[in-house]
Short mmCIF file of C-alpha atoms and ligand atoms in Angstrom, two decimals:
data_model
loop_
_atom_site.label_atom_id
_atom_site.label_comp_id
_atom_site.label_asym_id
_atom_site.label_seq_id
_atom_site.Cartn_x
_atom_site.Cartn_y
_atom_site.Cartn_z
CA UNK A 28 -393.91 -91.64 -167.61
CA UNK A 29 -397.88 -90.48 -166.73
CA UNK A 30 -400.29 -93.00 -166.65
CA UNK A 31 -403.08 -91.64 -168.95
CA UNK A 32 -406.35 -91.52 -166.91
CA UNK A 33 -408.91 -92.98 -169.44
CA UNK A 34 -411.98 -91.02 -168.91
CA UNK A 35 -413.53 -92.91 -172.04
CA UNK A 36 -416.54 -95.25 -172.87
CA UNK A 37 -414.03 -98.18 -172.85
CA UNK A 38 -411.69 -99.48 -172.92
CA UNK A 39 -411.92 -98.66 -169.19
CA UNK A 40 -409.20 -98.76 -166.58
CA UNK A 41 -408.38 -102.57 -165.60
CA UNK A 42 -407.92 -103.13 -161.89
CA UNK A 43 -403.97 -104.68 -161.10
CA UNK A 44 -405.64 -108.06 -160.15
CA UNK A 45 -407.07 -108.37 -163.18
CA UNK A 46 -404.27 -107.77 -165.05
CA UNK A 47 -402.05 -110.00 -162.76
CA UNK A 48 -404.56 -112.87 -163.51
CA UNK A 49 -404.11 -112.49 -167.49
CA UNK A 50 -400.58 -112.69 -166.93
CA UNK A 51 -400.98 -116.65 -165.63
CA UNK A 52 -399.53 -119.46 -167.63
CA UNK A 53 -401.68 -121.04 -170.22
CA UNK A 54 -403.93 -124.32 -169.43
CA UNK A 55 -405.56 -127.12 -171.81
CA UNK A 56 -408.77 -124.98 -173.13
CA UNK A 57 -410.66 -128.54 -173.02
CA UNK A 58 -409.66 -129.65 -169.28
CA UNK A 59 -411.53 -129.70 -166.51
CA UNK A 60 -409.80 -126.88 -164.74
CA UNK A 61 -410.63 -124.66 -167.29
CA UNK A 62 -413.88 -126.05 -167.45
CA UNK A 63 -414.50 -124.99 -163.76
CA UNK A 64 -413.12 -121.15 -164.42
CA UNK A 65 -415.47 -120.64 -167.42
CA UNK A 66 -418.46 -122.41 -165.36
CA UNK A 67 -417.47 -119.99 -162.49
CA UNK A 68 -417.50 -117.16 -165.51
CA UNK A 69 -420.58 -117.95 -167.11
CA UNK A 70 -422.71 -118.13 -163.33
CA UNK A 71 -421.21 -115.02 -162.67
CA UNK A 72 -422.02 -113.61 -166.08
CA UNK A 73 -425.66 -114.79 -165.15
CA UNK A 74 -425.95 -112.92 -161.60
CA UNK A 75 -424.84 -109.62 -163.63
CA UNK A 76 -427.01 -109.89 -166.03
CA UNK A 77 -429.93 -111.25 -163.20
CA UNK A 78 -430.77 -113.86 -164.82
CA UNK A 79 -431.81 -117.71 -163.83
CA UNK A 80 -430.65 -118.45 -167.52
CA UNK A 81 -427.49 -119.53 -169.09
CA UNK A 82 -424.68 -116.47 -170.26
CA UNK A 83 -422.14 -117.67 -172.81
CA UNK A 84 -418.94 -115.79 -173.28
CA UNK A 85 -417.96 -115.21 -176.52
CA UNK A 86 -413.80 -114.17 -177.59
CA UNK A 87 -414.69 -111.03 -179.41
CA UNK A 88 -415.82 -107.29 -178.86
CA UNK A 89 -419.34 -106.71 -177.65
CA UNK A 90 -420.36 -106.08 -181.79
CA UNK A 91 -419.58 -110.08 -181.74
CA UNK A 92 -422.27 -110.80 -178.86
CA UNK A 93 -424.68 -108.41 -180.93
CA UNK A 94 -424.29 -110.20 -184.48
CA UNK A 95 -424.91 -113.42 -182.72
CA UNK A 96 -428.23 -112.06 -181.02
CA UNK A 97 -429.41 -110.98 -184.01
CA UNK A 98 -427.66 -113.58 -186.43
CA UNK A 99 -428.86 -116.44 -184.81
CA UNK A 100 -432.70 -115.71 -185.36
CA UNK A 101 -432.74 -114.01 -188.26
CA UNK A 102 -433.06 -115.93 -191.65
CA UNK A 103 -433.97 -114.22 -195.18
CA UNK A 104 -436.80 -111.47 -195.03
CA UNK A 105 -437.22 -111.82 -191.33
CA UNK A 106 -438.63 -108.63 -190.38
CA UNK A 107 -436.47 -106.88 -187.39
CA UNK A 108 -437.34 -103.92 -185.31
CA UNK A 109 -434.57 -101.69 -184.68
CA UNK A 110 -434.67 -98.47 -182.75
CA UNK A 111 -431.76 -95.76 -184.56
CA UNK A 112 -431.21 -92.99 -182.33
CA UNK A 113 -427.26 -93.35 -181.95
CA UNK A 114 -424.59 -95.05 -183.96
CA UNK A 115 -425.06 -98.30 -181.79
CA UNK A 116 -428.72 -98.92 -183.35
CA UNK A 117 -427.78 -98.09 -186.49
CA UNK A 118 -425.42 -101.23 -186.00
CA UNK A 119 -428.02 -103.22 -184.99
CA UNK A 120 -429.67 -102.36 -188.24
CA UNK A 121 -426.64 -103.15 -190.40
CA UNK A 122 -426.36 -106.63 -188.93
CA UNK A 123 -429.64 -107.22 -189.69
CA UNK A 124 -429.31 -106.14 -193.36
CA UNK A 125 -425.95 -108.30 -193.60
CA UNK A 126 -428.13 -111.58 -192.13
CA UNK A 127 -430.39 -110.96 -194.87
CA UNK A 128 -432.95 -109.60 -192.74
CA UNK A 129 -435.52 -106.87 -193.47
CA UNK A 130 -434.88 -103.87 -190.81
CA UNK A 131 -438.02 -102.02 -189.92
CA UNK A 132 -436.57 -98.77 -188.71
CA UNK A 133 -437.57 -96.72 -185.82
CA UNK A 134 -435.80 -93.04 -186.16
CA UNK A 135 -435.12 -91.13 -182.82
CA UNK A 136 -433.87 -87.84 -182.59
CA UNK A 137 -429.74 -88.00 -181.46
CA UNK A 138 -430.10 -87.09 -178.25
CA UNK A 139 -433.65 -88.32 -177.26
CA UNK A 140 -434.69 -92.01 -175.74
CA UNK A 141 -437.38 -94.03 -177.79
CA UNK A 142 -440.99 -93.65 -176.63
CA UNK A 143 -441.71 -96.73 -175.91
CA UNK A 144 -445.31 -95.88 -177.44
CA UNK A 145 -443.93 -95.83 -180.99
CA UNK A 146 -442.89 -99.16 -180.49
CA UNK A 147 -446.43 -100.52 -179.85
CA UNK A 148 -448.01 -99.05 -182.32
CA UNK A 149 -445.40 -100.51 -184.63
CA UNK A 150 -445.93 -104.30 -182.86
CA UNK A 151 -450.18 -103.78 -183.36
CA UNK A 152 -449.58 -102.99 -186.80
CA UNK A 153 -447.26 -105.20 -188.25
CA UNK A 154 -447.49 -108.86 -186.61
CA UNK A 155 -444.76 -110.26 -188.54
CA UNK A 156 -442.37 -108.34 -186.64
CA UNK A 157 -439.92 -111.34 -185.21
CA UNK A 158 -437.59 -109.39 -182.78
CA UNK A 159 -437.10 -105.84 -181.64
CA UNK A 160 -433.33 -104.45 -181.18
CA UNK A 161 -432.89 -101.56 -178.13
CA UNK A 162 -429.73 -100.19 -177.42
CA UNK A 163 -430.03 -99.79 -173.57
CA UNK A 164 -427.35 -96.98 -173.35
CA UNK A 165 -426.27 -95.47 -176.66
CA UNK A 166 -422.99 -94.43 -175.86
CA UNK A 167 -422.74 -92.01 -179.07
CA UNK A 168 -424.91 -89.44 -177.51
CA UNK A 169 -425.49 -90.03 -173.38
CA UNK A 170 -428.34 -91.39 -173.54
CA UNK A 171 -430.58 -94.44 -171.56
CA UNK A 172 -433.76 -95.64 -173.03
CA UNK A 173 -436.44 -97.17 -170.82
CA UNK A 174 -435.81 -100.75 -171.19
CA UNK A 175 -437.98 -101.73 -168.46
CA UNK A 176 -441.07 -100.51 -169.63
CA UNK A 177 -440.34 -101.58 -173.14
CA UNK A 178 -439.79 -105.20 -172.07
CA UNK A 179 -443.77 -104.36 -170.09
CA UNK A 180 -444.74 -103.83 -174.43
CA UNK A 181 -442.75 -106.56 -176.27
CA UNK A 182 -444.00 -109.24 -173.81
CA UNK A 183 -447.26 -109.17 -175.38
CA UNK A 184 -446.44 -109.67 -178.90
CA UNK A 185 -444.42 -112.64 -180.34
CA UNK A 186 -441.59 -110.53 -181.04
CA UNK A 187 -438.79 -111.11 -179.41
CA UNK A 188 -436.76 -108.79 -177.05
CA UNK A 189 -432.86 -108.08 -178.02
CA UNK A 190 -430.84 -105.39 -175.59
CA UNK A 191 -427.67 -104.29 -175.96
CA UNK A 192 -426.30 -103.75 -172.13
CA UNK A 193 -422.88 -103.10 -173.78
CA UNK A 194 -421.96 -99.70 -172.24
CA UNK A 195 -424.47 -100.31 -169.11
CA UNK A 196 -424.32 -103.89 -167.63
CA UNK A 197 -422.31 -103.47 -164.53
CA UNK A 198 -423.42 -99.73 -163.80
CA UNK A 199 -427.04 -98.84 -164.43
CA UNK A 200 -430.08 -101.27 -163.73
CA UNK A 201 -430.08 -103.95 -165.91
CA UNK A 202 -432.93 -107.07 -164.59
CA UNK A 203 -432.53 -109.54 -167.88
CA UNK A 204 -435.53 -111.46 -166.31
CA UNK A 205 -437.22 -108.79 -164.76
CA UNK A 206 -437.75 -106.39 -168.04
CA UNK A 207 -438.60 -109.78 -170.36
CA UNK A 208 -435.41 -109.38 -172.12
CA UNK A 209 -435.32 -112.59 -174.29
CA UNK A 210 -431.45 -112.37 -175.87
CA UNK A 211 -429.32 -109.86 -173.98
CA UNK A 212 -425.77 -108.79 -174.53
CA UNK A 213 -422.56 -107.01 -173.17
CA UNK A 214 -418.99 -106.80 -173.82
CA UNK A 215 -415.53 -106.87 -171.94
CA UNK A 216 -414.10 -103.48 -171.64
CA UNK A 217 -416.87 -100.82 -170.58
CA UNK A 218 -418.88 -100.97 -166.61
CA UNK A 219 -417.47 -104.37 -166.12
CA UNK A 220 -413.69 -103.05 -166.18
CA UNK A 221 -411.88 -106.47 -168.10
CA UNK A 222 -409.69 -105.71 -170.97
CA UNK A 223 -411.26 -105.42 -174.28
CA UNK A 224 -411.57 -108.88 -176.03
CA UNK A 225 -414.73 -110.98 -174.65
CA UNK A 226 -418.49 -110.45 -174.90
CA UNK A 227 -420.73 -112.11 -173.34
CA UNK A 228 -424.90 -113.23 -174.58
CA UNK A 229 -427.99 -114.76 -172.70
CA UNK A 230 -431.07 -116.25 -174.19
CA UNK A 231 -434.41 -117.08 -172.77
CA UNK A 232 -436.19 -120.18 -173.83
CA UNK A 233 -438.36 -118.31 -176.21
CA UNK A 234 -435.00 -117.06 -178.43
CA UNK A 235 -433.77 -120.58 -177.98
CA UNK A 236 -437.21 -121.54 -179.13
CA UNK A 237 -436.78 -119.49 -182.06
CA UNK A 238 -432.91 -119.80 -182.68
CA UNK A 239 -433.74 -123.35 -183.10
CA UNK A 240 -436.26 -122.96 -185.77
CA UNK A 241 -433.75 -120.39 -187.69
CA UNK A 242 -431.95 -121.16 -190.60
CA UNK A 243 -429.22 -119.12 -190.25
CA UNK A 244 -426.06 -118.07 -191.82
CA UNK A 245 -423.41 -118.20 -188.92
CA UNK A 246 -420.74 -119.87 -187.81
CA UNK A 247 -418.62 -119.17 -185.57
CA UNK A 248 -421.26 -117.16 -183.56
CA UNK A 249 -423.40 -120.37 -184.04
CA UNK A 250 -425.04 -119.95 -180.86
CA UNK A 251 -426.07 -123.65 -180.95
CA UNK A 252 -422.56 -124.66 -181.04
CA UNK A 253 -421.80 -122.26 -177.77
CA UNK A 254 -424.90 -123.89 -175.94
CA UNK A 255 -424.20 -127.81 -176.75
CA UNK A 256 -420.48 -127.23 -175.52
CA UNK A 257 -421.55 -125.45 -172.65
CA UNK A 258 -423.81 -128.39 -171.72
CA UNK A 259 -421.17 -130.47 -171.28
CA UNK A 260 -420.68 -131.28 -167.75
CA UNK A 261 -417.70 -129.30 -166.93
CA UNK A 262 -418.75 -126.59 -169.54
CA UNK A 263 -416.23 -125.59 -172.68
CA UNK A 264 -416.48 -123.59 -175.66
CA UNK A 265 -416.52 -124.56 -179.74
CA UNK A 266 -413.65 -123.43 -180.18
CA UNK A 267 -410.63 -122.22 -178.60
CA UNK A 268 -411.50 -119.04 -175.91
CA UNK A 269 -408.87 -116.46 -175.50
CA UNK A 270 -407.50 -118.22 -172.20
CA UNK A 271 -406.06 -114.78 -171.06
CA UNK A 272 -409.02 -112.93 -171.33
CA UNK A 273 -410.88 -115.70 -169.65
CA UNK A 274 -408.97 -115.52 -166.75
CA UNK A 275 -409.25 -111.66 -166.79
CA UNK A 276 -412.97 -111.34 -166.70
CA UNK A 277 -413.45 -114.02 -164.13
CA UNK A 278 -411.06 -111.81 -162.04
CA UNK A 279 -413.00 -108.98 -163.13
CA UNK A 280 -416.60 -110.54 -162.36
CA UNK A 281 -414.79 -111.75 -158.61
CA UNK A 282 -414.41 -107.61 -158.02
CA UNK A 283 -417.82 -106.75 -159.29
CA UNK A 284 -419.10 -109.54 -156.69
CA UNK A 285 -416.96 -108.20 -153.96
CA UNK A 286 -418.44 -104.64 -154.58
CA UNK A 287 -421.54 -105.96 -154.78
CA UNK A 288 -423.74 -105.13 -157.57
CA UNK A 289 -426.21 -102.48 -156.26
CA UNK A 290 -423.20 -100.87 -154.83
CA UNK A 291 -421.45 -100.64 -158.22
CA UNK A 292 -425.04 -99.31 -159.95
CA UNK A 293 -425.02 -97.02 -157.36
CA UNK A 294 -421.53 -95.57 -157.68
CA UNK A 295 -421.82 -95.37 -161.34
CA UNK A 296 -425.31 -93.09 -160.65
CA UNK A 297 -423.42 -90.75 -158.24
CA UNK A 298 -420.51 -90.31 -160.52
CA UNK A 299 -423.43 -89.32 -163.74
CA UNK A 300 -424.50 -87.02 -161.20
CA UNK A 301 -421.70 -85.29 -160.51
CA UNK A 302 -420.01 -85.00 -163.76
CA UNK A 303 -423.39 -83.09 -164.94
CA UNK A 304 -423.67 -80.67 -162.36
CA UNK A 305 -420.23 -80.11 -162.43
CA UNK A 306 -419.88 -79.77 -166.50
CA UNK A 307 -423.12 -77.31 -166.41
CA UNK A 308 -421.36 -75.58 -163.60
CA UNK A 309 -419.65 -74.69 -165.62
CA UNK A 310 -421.34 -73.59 -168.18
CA UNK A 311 -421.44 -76.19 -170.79
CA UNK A 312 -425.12 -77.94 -172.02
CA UNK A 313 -425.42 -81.23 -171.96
CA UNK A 314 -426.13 -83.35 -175.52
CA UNK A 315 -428.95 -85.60 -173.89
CA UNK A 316 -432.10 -84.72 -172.93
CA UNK A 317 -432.19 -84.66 -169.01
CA UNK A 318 -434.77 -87.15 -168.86
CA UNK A 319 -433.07 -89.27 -171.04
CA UNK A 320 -429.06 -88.60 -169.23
CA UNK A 321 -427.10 -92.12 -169.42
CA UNK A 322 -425.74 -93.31 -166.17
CA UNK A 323 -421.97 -94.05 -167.46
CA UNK A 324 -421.03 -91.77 -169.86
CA UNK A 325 -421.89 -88.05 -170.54
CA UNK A 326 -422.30 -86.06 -174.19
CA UNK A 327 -421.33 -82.56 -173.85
CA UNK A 328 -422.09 -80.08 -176.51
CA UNK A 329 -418.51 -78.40 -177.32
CA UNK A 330 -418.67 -74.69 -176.33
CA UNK A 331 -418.68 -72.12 -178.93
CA UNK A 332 -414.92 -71.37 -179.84
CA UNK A 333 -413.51 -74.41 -178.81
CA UNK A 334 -412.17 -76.77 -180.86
CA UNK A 335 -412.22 -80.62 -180.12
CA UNK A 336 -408.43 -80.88 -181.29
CA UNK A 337 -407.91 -78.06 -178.53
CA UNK A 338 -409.95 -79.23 -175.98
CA UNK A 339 -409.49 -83.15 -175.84
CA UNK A 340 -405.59 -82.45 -176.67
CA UNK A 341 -405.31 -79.94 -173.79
CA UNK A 342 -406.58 -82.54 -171.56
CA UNK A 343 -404.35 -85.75 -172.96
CA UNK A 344 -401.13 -83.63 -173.60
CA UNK A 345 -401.19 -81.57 -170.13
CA UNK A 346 -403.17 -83.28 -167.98
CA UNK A 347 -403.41 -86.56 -169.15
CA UNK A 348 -406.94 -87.23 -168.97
CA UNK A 349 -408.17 -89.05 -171.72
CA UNK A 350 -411.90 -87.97 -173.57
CA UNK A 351 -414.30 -89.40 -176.11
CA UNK A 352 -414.78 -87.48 -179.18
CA UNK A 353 -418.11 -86.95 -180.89
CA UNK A 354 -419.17 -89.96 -183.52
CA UNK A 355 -420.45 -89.71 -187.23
CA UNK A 356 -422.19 -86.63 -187.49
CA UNK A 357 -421.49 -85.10 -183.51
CA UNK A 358 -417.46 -85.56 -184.64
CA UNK A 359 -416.71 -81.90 -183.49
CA UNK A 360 -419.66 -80.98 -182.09
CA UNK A 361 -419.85 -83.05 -179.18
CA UNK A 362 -417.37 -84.74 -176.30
CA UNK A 363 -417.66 -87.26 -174.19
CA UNK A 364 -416.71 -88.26 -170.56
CA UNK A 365 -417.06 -91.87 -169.58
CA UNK A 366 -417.42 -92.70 -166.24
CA UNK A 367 -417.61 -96.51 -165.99
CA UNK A 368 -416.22 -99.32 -164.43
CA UNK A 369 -413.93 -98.72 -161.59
CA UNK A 370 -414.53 -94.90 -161.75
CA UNK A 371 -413.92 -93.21 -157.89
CA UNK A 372 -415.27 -89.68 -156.84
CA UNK A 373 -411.27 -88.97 -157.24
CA UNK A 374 -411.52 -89.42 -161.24
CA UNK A 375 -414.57 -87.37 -161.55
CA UNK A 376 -413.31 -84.26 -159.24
CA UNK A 377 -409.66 -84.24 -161.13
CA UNK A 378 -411.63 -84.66 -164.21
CA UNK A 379 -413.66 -81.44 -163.93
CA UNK A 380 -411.01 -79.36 -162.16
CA UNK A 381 -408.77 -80.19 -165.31
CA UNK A 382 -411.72 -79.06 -167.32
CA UNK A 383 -412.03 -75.91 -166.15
CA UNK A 384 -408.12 -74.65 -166.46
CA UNK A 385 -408.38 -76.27 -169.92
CA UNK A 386 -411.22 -74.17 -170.86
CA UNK A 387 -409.74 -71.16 -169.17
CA UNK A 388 -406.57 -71.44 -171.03
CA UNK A 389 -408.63 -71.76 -174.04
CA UNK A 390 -410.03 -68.50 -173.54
CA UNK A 391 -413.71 -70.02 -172.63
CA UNK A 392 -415.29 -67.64 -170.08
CA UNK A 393 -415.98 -69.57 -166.74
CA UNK A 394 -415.78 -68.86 -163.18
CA UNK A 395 -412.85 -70.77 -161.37
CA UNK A 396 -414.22 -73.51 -159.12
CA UNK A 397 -417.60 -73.68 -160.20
CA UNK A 398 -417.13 -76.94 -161.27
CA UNK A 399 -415.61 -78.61 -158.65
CA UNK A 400 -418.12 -77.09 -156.41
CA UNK A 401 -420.53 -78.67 -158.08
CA UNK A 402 -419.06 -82.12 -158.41
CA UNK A 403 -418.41 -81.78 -154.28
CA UNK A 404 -421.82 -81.27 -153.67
CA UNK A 405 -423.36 -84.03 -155.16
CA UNK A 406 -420.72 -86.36 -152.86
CA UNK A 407 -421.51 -84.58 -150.03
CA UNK A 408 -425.49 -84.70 -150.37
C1 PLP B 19 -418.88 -100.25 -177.23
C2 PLP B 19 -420.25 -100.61 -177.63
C3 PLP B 19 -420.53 -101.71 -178.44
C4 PLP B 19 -419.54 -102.68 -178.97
O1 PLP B 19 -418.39 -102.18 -179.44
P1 PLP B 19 -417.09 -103.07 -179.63
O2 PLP B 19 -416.13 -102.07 -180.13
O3 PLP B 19 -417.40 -104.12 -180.59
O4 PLP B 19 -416.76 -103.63 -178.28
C5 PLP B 19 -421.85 -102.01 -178.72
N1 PLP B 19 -422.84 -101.27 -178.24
C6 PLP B 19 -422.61 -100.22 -177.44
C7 PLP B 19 -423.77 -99.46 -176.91
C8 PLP B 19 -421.31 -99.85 -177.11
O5 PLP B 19 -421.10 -98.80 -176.32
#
């Protein structure tokens, strides 16, 4: 009867074009005409990602995009940099251990960004080190690292740059190019506001330089596979694309385009901004570090006394807001609001006045309107 308001680091609510386009009869995956919708795609893909290079869309969840980044270049005892500071880097690690590759691990603090500094000192010391794996936005705990200024480090070392723009491409600053990024990738259902199912990659010549030298173990993430059938003149993929889904993101991408993309960035950085003020309005503490405060989705530490199954089910079963739980270790200790994709000042004010009565009624001791005060401030500075 209610349609749930998902309030969640994706799957993210999917605009009714979007949906309407997935709904469109099937066509000949190796045709021209679908040969001109995944060219018009993949540019697309390209201008989100700002880059002049190539994006491939790949039918799987953004963890498919980030086994190929890191499959494709990796071959026995490779040595790989990766950054742990959130279950999403920890990942990273994993599918470097499973492609046989030897992780050199970075810990961060839950909750903190990665000084970039550690990460030099780690390139001058150890020049074997083949690629380095950042998680742009780890959505377990709220927090952005600087990818900008560790794309100004990585660029003078042979390494090679990997970024996972899953839970940010589409609504914080992203410049593939720009910050050196040599093999970025994102996935379907987060900022970008398709339905869950696709991920999409880019690679600068130096990873194809390297993926090209790589004996590796994949297959169906064979990158070389996605880029000789994308050469083809129109474009296709190995093997058979979710048609559906294909049709969806375009449709997606063609509303991100109409928005325009600073726009979007910019909408996602007012809605951050007013879902902290108006959850510390209340008086709840953030999980991040302020400097360190993602742009789409917010960790709040759960208030003393209140349960997650209360809080979270208080908000589904009355209100019909959906929230993000706490991962691994934060499970209970931590909640999460996502605000991504085609979030509108609407979401975020209903979302914090339907906070507040739920910690009321839990017996949490606030002062009524606080929060929504808060939230109306920052969209009326
Ligand atoms: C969601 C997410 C992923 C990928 O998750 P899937 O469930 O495979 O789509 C990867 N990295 C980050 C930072 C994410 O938020």
């Amino acid at each position: 009867m209610y349609e749930t308001l998902l309030m969640i680091p994706g799957p993210t609510r999917v605009a009714p074009r979007v949906l309407k386009a997935m709904s469109k009869s099937m066509i000949n995956h190796r045709s021209a005409a679908f040969g001109e919708i995944l060219k018009e795609t993949n540019d697309m893909m390209s201008k989100v990602f700002r880059t002049e290079n190539e994006s491939y869309l790949l039918t799987g969840s953004g963890t498919a995009a980030m086994e190929a980044a890191v499959g494709n270049i990796t071959q026995k005892g490779d040595k790989v940099l990766n950054i742990l500071g959130g279950k999403f880097g920890e990942r990273f690690m994993q599918i470097t251990e499973t492609h046989k590759g030897s992780p050199v691990e970075l810990e961060v603090e839950w909750g903190h960004a990665v000084n970039p500094n550690y990460i030099k000192d780690i390139l001058e010391k150890d020049e074997d080190i083949k690629a380095v794996t950042v998680v742009h936005n780890e959505t377990s705990t709220g927090v952005a690292n600087p990818i900008a200024e560790i794309g100004k480090i990585v660029k003078d070392y042979d390494a090679l740059y990997i970024v996972d723009t899953v839970s940010s491409l589409g609504g914080d600053d992203v410049f593939v190019d720009g910050y050196n990024i040599d093999i970025c990738v994102t996935g379907s259902q987060k900022c970008l506001a398709a339905p869950p199912g696709m991920a999409a990659i880019t690679l600068s010549d130096d990873a194809w330089n390297v993926v090209d030298k790589t004996e590796n173990d994949t297959y169906y993430l064979n990158m070389r596979k996605y880029k000789k059938s994308g050469d083809k003149n129109p474009p296709e993929t190995p093997y058979t694309p979710s048609v559906s889904l294909m049709y969806a993101m375009r449709e997606a991408l063609n509303i991100i385009m109409e928005e325009g993309l600073d726009s979007r960035i910019l909408r996602h950085k007012q809605a951050a901004k007013a879902t902290r003020a108006g959850v510390k309005a209340l008086g709840l503490e953030l999980f991040a570090e302020p400097d360190a405060a993602s742009n789409t989705v917010t960790a709040i530490k759960m208030p003393e006394g209140v349960t997650d199954k209360d809080l979270r089910g208080t908000m589904r079963n009355k209100y019909h807001i959906e929230l993000a739980g706490g991962q691994d270790h934060l499970k209970g200790n931590v909640f999460r609001i996502g605000h991504m994709g085609n979030i509108t000042q609407r979401d975020i004010i209903t979302t914090i006045s339907a906070l507040e009565m739920t910690l009321k009624e839990l017996g949490f001791d606030l002062e009524m309107g606080k929060g929504v005060e808060a939230v109306e401030n920052v969209y009326l500075s």
